[in-house]
Short mmCIF file of C-alpha atoms in Angstrom, two decimals:
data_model
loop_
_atom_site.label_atom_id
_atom_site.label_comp_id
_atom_site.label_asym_id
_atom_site.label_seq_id
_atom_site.Cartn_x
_atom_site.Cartn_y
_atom_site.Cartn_z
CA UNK A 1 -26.73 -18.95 -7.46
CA UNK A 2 -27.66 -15.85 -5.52
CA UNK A 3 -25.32 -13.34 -4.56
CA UNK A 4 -26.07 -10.42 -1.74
CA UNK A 5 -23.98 -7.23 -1.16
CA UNK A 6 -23.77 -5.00 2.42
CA UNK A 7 -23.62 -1.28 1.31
CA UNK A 8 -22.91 -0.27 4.60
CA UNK A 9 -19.68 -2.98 5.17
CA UNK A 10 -18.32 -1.80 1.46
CA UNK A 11 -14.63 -0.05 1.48
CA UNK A 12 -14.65 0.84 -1.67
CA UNK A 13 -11.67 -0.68 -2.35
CA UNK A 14 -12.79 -2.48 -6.15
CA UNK A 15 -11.75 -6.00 -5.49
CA UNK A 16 -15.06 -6.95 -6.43
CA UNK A 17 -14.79 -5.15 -10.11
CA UNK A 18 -11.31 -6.86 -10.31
CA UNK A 19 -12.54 -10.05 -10.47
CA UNK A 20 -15.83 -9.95 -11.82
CA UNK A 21 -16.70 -6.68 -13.77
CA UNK A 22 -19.81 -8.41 -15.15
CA UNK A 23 -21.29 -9.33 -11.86
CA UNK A 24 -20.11 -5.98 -9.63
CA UNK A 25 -19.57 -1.89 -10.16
CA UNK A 26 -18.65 1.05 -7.82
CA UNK A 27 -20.69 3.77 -7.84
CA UNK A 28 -19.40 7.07 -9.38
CA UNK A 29 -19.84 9.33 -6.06
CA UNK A 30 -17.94 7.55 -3.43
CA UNK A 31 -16.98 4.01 -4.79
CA UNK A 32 -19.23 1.22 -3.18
CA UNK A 33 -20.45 -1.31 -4.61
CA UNK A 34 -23.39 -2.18 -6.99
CA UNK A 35 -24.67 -5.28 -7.82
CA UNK A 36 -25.23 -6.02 -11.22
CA UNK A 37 -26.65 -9.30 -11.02
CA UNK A 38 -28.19 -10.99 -8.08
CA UNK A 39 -28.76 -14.26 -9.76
CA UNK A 40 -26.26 -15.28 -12.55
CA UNK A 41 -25.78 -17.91 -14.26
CA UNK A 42 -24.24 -20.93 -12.61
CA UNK A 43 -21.02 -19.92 -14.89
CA UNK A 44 -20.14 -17.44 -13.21
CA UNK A 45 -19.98 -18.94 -9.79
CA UNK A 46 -16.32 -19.23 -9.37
CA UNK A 47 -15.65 -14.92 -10.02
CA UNK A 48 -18.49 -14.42 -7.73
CA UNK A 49 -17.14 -16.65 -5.33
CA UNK A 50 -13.28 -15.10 -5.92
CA UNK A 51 -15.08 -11.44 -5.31
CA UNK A 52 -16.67 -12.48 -2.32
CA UNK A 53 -12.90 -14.12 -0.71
CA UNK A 54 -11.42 -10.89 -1.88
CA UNK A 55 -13.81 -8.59 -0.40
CA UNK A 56 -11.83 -6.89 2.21
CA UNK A 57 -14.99 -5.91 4.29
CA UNK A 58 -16.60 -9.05 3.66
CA UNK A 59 -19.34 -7.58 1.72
CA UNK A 60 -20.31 -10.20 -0.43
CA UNK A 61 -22.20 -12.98 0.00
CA UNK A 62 -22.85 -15.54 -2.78
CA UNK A 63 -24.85 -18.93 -2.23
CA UNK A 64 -24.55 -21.52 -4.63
CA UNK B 1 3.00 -11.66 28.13
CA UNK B 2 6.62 -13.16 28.05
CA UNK B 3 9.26 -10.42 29.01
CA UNK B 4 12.42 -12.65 28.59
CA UNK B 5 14.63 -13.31 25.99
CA UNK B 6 12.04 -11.36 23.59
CA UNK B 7 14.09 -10.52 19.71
CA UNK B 8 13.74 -7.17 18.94
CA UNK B 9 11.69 -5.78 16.05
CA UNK B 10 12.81 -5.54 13.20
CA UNK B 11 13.85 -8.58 12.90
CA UNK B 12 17.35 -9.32 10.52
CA UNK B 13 17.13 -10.19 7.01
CA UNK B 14 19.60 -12.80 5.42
CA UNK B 15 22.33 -11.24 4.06
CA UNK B 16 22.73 -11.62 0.31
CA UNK B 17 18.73 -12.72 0.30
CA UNK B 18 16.98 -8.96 -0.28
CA UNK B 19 13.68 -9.90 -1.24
CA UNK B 20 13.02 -12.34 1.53
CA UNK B 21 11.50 -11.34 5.21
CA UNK B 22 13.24 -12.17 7.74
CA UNK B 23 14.27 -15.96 7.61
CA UNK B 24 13.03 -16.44 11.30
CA UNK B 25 9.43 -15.58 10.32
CA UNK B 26 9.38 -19.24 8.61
CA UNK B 27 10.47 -20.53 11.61
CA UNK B 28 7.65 -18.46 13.80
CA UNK B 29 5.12 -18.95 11.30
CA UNK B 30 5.55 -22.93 11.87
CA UNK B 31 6.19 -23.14 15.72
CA UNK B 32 5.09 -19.44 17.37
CA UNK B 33 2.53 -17.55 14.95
CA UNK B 34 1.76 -15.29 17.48
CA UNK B 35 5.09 -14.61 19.48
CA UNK B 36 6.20 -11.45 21.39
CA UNK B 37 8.24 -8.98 19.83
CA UNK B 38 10.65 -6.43 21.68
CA UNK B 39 9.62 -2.52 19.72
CA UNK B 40 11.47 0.23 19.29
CA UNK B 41 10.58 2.22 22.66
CA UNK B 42 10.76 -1.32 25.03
CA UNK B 43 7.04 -2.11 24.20
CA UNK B 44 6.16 -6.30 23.75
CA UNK B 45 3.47 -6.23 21.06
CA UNK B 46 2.43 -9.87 19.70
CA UNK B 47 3.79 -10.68 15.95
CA UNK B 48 1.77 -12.60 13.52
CA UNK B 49 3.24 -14.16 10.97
CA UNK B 50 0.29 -16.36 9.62
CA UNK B 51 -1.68 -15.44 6.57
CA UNK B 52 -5.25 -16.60 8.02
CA UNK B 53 -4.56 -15.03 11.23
CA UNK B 54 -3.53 -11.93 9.79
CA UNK B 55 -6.31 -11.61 7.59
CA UNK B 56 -8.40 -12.79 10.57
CA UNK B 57 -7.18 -9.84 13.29
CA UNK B 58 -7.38 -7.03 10.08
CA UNK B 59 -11.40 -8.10 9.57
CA UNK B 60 -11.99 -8.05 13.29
CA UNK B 61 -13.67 -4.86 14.92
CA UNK B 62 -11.84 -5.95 18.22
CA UNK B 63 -8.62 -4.52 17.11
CA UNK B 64 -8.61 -1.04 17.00
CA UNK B 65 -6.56 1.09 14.13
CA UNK B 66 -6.81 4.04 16.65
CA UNK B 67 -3.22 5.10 17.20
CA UNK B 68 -4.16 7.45 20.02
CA UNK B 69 -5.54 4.00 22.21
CA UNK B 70 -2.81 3.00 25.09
CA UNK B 71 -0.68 -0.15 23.63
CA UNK B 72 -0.97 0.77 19.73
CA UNK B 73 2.28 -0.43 18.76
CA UNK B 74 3.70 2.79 16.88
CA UNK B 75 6.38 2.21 14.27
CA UNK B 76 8.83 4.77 15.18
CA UNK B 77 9.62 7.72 17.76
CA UNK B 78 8.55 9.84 14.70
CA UNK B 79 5.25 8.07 14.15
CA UNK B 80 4.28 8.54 17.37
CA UNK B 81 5.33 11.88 18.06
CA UNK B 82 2.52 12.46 15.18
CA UNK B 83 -0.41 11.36 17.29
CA UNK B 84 -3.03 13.90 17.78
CA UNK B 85 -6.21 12.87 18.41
CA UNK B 86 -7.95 16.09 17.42
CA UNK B 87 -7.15 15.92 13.56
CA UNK B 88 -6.22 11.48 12.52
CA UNK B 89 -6.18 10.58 8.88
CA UNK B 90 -8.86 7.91 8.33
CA UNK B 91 -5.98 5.35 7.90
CA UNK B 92 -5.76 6.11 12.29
CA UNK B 93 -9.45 5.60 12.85
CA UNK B 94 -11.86 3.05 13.48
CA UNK B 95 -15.30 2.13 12.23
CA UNK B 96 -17.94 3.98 11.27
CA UNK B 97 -15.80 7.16 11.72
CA UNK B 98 -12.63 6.12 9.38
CA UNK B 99 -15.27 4.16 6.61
CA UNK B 100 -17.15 7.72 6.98
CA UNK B 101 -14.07 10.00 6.15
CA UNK B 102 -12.64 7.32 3.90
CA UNK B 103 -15.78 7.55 1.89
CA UNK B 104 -14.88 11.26 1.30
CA UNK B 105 -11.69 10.18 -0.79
CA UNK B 106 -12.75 6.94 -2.47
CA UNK B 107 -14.42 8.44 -5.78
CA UNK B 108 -11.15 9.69 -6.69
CA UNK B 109 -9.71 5.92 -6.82
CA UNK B 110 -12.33 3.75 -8.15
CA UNK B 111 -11.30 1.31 -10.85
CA UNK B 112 -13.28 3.35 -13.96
CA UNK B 113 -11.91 6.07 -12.25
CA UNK B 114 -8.11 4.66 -12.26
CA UNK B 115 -8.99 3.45 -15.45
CA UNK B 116 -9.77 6.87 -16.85
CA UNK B 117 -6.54 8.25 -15.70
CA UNK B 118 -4.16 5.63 -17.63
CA UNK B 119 -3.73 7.45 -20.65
CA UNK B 120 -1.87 10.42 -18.47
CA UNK B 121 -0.12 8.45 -16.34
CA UNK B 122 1.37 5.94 -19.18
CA UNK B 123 2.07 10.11 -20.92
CA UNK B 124 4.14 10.77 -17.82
CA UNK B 125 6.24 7.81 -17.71
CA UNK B 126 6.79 8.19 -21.88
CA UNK B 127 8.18 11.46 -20.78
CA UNK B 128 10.62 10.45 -18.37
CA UNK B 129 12.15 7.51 -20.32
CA UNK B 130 12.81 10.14 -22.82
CA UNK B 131 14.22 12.75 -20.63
CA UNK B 132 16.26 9.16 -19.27
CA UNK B 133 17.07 7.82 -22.47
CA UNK B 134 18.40 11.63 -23.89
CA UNK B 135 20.54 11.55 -20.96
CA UNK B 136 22.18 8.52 -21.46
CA UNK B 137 23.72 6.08 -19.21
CA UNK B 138 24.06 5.66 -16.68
CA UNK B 139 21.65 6.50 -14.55
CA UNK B 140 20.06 5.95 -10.96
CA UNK B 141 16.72 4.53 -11.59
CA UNK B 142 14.84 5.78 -8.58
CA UNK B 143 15.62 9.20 -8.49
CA UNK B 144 15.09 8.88 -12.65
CA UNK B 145 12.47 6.97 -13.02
CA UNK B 146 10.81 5.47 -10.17
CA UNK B 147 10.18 8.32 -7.47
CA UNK B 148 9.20 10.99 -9.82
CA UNK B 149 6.33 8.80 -11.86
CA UNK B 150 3.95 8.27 -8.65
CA UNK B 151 5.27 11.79 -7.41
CA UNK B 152 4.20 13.43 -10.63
CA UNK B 153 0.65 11.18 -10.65
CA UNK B 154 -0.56 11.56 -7.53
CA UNK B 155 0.56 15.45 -7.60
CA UNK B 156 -1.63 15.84 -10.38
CA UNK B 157 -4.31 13.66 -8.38
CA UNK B 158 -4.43 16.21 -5.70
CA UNK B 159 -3.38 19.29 -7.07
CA UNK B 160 -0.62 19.92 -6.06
CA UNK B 161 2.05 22.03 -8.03
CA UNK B 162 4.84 19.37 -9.22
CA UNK B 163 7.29 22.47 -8.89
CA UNK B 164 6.90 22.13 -5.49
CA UNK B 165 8.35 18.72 -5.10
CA UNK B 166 11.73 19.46 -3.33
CA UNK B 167 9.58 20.38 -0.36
CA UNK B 168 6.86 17.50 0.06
CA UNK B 169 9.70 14.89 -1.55
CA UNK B 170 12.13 15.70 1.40
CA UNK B 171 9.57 16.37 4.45
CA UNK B 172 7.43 12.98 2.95
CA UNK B 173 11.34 11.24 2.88
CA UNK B 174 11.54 12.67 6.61
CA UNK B 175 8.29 10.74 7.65
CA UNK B 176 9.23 7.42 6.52
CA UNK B 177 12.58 7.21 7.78
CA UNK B 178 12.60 4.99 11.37
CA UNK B 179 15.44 6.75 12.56
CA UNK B 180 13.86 10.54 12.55
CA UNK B 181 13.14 11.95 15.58
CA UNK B 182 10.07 13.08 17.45
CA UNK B 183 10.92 16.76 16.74
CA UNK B 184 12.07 15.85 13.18
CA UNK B 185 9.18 14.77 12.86
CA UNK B 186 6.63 17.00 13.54
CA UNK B 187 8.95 19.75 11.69
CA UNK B 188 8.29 17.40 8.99
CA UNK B 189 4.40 16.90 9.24
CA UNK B 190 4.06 20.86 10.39
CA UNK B 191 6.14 22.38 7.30
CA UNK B 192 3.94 19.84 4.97
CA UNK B 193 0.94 20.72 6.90
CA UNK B 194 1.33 24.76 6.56
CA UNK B 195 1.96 23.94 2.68
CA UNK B 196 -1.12 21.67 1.69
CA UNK B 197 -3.19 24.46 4.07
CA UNK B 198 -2.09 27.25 1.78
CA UNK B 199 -2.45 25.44 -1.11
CA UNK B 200 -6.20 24.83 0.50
CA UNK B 201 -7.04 28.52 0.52
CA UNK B 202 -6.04 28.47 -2.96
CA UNK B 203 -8.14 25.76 -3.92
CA UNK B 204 -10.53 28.09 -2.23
CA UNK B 205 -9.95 31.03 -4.33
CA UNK B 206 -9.73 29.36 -7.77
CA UNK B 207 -11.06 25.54 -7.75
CA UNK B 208 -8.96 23.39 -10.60
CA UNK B 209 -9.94 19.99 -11.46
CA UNK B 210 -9.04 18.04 -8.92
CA UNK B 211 -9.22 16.11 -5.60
CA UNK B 212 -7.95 19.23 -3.07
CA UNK B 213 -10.07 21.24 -4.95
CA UNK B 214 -13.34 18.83 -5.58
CA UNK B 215 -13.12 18.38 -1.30
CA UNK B 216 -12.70 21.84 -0.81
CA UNK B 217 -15.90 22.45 -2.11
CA UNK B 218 -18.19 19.10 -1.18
CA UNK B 219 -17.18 18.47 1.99
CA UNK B 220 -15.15 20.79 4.07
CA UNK B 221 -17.39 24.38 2.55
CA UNK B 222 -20.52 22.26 3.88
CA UNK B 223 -19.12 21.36 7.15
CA UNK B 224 -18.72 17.66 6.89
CA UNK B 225 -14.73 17.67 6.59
CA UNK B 226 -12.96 19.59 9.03
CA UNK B 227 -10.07 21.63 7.05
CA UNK B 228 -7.36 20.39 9.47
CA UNK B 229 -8.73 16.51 8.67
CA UNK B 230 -8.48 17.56 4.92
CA UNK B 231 -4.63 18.76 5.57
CA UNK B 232 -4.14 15.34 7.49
CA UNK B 233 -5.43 12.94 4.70
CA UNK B 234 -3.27 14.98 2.13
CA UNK B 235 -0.43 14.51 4.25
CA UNK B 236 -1.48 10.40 4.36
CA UNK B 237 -2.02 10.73 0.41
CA UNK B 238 0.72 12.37 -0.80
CA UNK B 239 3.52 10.63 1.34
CA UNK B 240 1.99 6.84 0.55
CA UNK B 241 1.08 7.82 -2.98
CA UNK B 242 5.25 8.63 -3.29
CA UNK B 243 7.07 5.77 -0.73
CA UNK B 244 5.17 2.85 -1.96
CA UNK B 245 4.50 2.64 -5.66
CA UNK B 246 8.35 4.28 -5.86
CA UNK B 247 9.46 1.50 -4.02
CA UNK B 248 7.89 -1.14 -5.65
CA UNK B 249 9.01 0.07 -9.23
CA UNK B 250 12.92 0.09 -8.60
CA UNK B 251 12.66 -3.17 -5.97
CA UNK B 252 10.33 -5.03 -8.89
CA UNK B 253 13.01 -4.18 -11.47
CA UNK B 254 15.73 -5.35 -9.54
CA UNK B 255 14.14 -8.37 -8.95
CA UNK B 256 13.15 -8.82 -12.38
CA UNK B 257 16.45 -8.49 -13.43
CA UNK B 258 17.33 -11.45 -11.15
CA UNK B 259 14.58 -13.27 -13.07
CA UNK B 260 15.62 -12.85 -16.27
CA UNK B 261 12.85 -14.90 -18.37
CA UNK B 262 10.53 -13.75 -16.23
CA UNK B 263 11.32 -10.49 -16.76
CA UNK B 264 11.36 -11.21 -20.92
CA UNK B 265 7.46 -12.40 -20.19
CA UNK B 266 6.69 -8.98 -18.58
CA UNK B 267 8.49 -7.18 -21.15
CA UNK B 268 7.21 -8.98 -24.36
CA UNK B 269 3.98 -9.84 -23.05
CA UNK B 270 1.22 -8.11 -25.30
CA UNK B 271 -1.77 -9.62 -22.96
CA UNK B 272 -2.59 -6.84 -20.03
CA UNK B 273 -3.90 -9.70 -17.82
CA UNK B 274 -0.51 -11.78 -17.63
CA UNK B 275 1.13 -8.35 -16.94
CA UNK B 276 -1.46 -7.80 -14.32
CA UNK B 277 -0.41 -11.30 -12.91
CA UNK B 278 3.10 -10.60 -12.84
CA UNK B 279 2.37 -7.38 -10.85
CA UNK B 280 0.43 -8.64 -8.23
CA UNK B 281 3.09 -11.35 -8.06
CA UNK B 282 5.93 -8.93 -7.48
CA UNK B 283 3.74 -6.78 -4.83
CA UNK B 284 3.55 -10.75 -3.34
CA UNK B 285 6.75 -11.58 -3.20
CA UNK B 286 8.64 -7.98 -2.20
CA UNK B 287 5.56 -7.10 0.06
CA UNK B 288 7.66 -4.04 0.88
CA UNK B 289 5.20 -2.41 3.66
CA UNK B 290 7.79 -4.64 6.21
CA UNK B 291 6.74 -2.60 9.46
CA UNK B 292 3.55 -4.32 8.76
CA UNK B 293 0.14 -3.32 9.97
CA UNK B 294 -0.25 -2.42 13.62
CA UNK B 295 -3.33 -2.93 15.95
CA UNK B 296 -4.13 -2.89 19.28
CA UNK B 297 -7.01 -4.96 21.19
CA UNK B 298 -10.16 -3.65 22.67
CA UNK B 299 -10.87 -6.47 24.40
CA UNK B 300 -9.34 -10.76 25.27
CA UNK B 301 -8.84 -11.76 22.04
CA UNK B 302 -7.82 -15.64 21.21
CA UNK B 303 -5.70 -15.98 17.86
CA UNK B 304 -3.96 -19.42 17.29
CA UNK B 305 -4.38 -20.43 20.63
CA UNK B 306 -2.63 -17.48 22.23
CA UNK B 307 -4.56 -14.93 24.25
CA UNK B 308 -4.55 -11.78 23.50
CA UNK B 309 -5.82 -8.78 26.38
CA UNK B 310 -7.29 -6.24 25.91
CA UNK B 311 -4.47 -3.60 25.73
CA UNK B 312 -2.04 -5.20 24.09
CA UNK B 313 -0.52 -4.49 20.58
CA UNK B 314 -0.11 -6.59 17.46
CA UNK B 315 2.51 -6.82 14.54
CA UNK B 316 0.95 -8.06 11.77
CA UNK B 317 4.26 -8.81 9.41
CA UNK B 318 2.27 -8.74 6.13
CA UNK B 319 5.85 -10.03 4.71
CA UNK B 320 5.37 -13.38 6.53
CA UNK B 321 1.59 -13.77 5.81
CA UNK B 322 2.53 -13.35 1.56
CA UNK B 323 4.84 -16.25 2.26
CA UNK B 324 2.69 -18.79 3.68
CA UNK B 325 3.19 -22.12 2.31
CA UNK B 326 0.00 -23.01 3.27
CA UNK B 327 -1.57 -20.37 0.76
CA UNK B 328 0.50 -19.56 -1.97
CA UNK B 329 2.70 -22.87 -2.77
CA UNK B 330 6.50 -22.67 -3.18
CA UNK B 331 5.93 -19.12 -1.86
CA UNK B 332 9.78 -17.87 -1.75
CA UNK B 333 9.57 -18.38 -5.49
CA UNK B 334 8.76 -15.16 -7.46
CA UNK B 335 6.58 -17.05 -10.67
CA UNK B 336 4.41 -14.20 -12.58
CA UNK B 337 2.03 -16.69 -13.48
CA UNK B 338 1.33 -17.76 -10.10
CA UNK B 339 -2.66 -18.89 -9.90
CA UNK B 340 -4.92 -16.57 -7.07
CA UNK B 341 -2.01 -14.74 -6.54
CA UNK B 342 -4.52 -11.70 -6.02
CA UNK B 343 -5.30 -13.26 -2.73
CA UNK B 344 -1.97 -11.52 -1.31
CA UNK B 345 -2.16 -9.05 1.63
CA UNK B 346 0.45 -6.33 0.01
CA UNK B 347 -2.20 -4.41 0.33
CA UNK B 348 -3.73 -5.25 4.05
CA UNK B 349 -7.27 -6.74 4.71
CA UNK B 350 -10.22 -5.50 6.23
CA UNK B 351 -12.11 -2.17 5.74
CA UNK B 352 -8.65 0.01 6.09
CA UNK B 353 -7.46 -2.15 2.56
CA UNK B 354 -4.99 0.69 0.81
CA UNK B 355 -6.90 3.19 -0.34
CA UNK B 356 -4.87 3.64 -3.68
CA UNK B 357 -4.52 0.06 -4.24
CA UNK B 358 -6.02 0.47 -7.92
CA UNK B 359 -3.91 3.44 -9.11
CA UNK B 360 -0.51 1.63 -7.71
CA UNK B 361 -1.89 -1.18 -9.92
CA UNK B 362 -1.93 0.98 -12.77
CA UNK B 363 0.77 2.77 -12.45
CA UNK B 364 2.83 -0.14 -11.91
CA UNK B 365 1.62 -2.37 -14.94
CA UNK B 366 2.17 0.52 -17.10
CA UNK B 367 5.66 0.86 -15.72
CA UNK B 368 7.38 -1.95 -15.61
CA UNK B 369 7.15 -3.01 -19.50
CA UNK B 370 7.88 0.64 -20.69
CA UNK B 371 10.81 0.83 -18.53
CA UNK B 372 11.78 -2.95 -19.99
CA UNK B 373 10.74 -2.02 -23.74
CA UNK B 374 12.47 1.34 -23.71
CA UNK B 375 15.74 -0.33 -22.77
CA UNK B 376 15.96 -4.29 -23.33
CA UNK B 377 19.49 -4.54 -22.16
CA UNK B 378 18.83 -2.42 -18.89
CA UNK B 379 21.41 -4.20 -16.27
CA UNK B 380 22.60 -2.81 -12.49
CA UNK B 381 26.00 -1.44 -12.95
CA UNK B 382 26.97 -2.28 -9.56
CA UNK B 383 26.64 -6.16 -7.17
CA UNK B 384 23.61 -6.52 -5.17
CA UNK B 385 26.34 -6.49 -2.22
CA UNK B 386 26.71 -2.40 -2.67
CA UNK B 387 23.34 -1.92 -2.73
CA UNK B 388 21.65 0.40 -0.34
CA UNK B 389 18.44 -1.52 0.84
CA UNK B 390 15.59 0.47 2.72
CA UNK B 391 15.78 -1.55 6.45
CA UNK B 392 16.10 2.03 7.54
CA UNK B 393 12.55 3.13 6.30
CA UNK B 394 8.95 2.84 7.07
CA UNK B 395 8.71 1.07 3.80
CA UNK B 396 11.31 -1.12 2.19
CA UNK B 397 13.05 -0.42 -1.05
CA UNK B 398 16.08 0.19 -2.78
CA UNK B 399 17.55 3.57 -1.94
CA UNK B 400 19.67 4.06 -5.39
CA UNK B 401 19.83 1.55 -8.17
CA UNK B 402 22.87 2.27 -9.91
CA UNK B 403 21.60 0.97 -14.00
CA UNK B 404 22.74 1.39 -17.58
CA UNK B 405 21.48 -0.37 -21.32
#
């Protein structure tokens, strides 16, 4: 699984963390997101794939 | 667009049935999902009452959020009597410029930074279920309990003096209700505006710890925040960081109360995620931001088979979309426990997505079991039938809720 994030799309609005705090952060100066982990494990497909229909910018992309 | 024989917006709730939308939005959602809708000032704007559409039309640059733009449906004479294009909250804005200003606000309500703040706000609502318990019953539970909690948090959040209160309570009570008028308005908006710009200058003088204060010094002293933008976001903070979680607190008791063992669940619970559940749930089900979110189009647009021109406004009743059958099943049942119940729109969609959405989370997931552990037989002294509900106000709610334990 690879997962890709836009900066530039990110709202800020923590969806992402929500659902998979292990995968996704905000950074402390304005709240956009940071990938933690580009390739999990294939367990963790399902929260990456919840973050990415929450996203409210679309940000996230995540192929399997 | 169809000029006959258009209903007029709002549309009429069921009587005896307050936590459901309007019962024609079923109906709509099924045979019309986009149909034209009469406003308040004679306008036809399109309503959508489908959950994929809606979420569809909020992701898509071609409507605008720009309330100044010809055909922006406007909620009230009041709202629009607000419109200056020289000085719009991000919330009026489009892409890059509102993501740009918006960016200004969001380290203040990050998760780790909502997170961080628990411990105070879960302090503040301890102290008002004493000051509510020493009282005794009975009581009114919103003007106890459920307007001062966010009132006092996001206060604190901004900095700005709790003892002030009367005065950004009533003008902020002014701005939400539908029937105020243009000049109401504005008196409104100006006396709150001449406030949060003195209390500016002395942010100014003698910075505190705190979000005025913090953008008083990193953005407006370098020139990248205009000071009359700053006074128009606290406006746009401090009124939605009051009507909305207040709202939800009494409405999600009373409903809770109508759900009795789901309530028990909430208030016996000891597992933070189930509570979480429950809460997104409840801002499912009540979805009280009924005026829903309004957009215009920038260019022929084709939703559900309907075209849309360029010019024309849109409804989208957020209400409707949280009770599509087709995503949430069984959706005019409240159940706490509901599975990807976090896919709700209570919040909108799209890069304008509330702003606060994490620290009315908190709040309200701290709230609702202290309220329920502090007093287990809490009951509503008076029928549903006497109850004032909030079809008068930007947002919907319970005006009074008459309760004693």
């Amino acid at each position: 699984m690879r997962i890709a994030i836009d900066q530039d799309k990110c709202c800020a609005a923590g969806q992402c963390v929500l659902a998979a705090d292990d995968l996704f952060d905000q950074r402390d100066e304005d709240g956009v997101v940071v990938l933690l982990d580009a390739a999990p494990p294939a367990g963790a497909l399902d929260r990456a794939r919840e973050a990415a229909t929450l996203c409210p910018a679309a940000a996230i992309e995540v192929s399997a | 667009m169809p000029e006959t024989a258009v209903p007029t917006f709002p549309l009429s709730r069921a009587s005896g049935c307050p936590f459901d939308p309007p019962p024609r939005y079923a109906t709509l959602r099924e045979e019309e999902p986009v149909s034209p809708i009469r406003l308040w000032n004679g306008q036809v704007a399109w309503l959508l009452t489908r959950y994929a559409d809606q979420r569809a039309v909020l992701a898509d640059p071609r409507f605008s959020a720009d309330v100044t733009r010809p055909g922006h449906p406007a909620q009230s004479a009041g709202v629009q009597a607000r419109r200056a294009p020289d000085r719009l909250p991000f919330i009026a804005q489009d892409d890059p410029e509102h993501n740009h200003q918006r960016r200004m606000f969001t380290a203040h309500f990050t998760v780790r930074r909502v997170a961080a703040m628990k411990p105070r706000i879960q302090e503040i609502i301890d102290r008002l279920l004493d000051r509510m318990e020493a009282a005794g019953p009975p009581a009114d539970l919103v003007s106890a309990f459920a307007l001062p909690m966010p009132s006092l948090v996001i206060s604190e959040l901004l900095g700005v003096p709790h003892r002030d209160h009367g005065l950004f309570q009533r003008a902020a009570r002014t701005l939400v209700t539908l029937a105020s008028t243009a000049e109401e308005s504005r008196a409104a908006a100006g006396e709150l505006a001449d406030y949060l710009d003195h209390l500016i200058t002395v942010k100014e003088r003698e910075p505190a710890d705190d979000l005025l204060s913090s953008l008083v010094a990193e953005r407006v002293r370098t020139g990248e925040l205009g000071r009359e933008y700053l006074v128009e976001n606290a406006i746009l903070l401090l009124s939605a960081g009051h009507e909305t979680t207040a709202n939800m607190t009494a409405l999600g008791t009373l409903a809770l109360l109508h759900h009795p063992e789901q309530l028990a669940v909430v208030r016996d619970s000891d597992d933070p995620a189930r509570v979480a559940n429950a809460v997104e749930e409840l801002l499912r089900y009540l979805t009280i931001t009924h005026s829903g979110r309004r957009r215009v189009a920038t260019e022929d647009v084709e939703i559900a088979g309907t075209v849309i021109r360029a010019g024309e406004g849109v409804v989208l009743a957020n209400d409707a979309g949280n009770r599509d059958g087709t995503v949430f099943p069984d959706p005019d049942r409240l159940d706490i426990d509901r599975p990807e119940v976090r896919r709700h729109i209570a919040f909108g969609h799209g890069s304008h997505q509330c702003l606060g959405q994490n620290l009315a989370r908190a709040e309200l997931q701290l709230a609702y079991p202290a309220l329920l552990r502090r007093f287990p037989g809490l009951r509503t002294t008076v029928p549903d039938g006497e109850l004032r509900f909030k079809e008068d106000m930007l947002v919907y709610g319970v005006h009074e809720l008459p309760v004693a334990w």
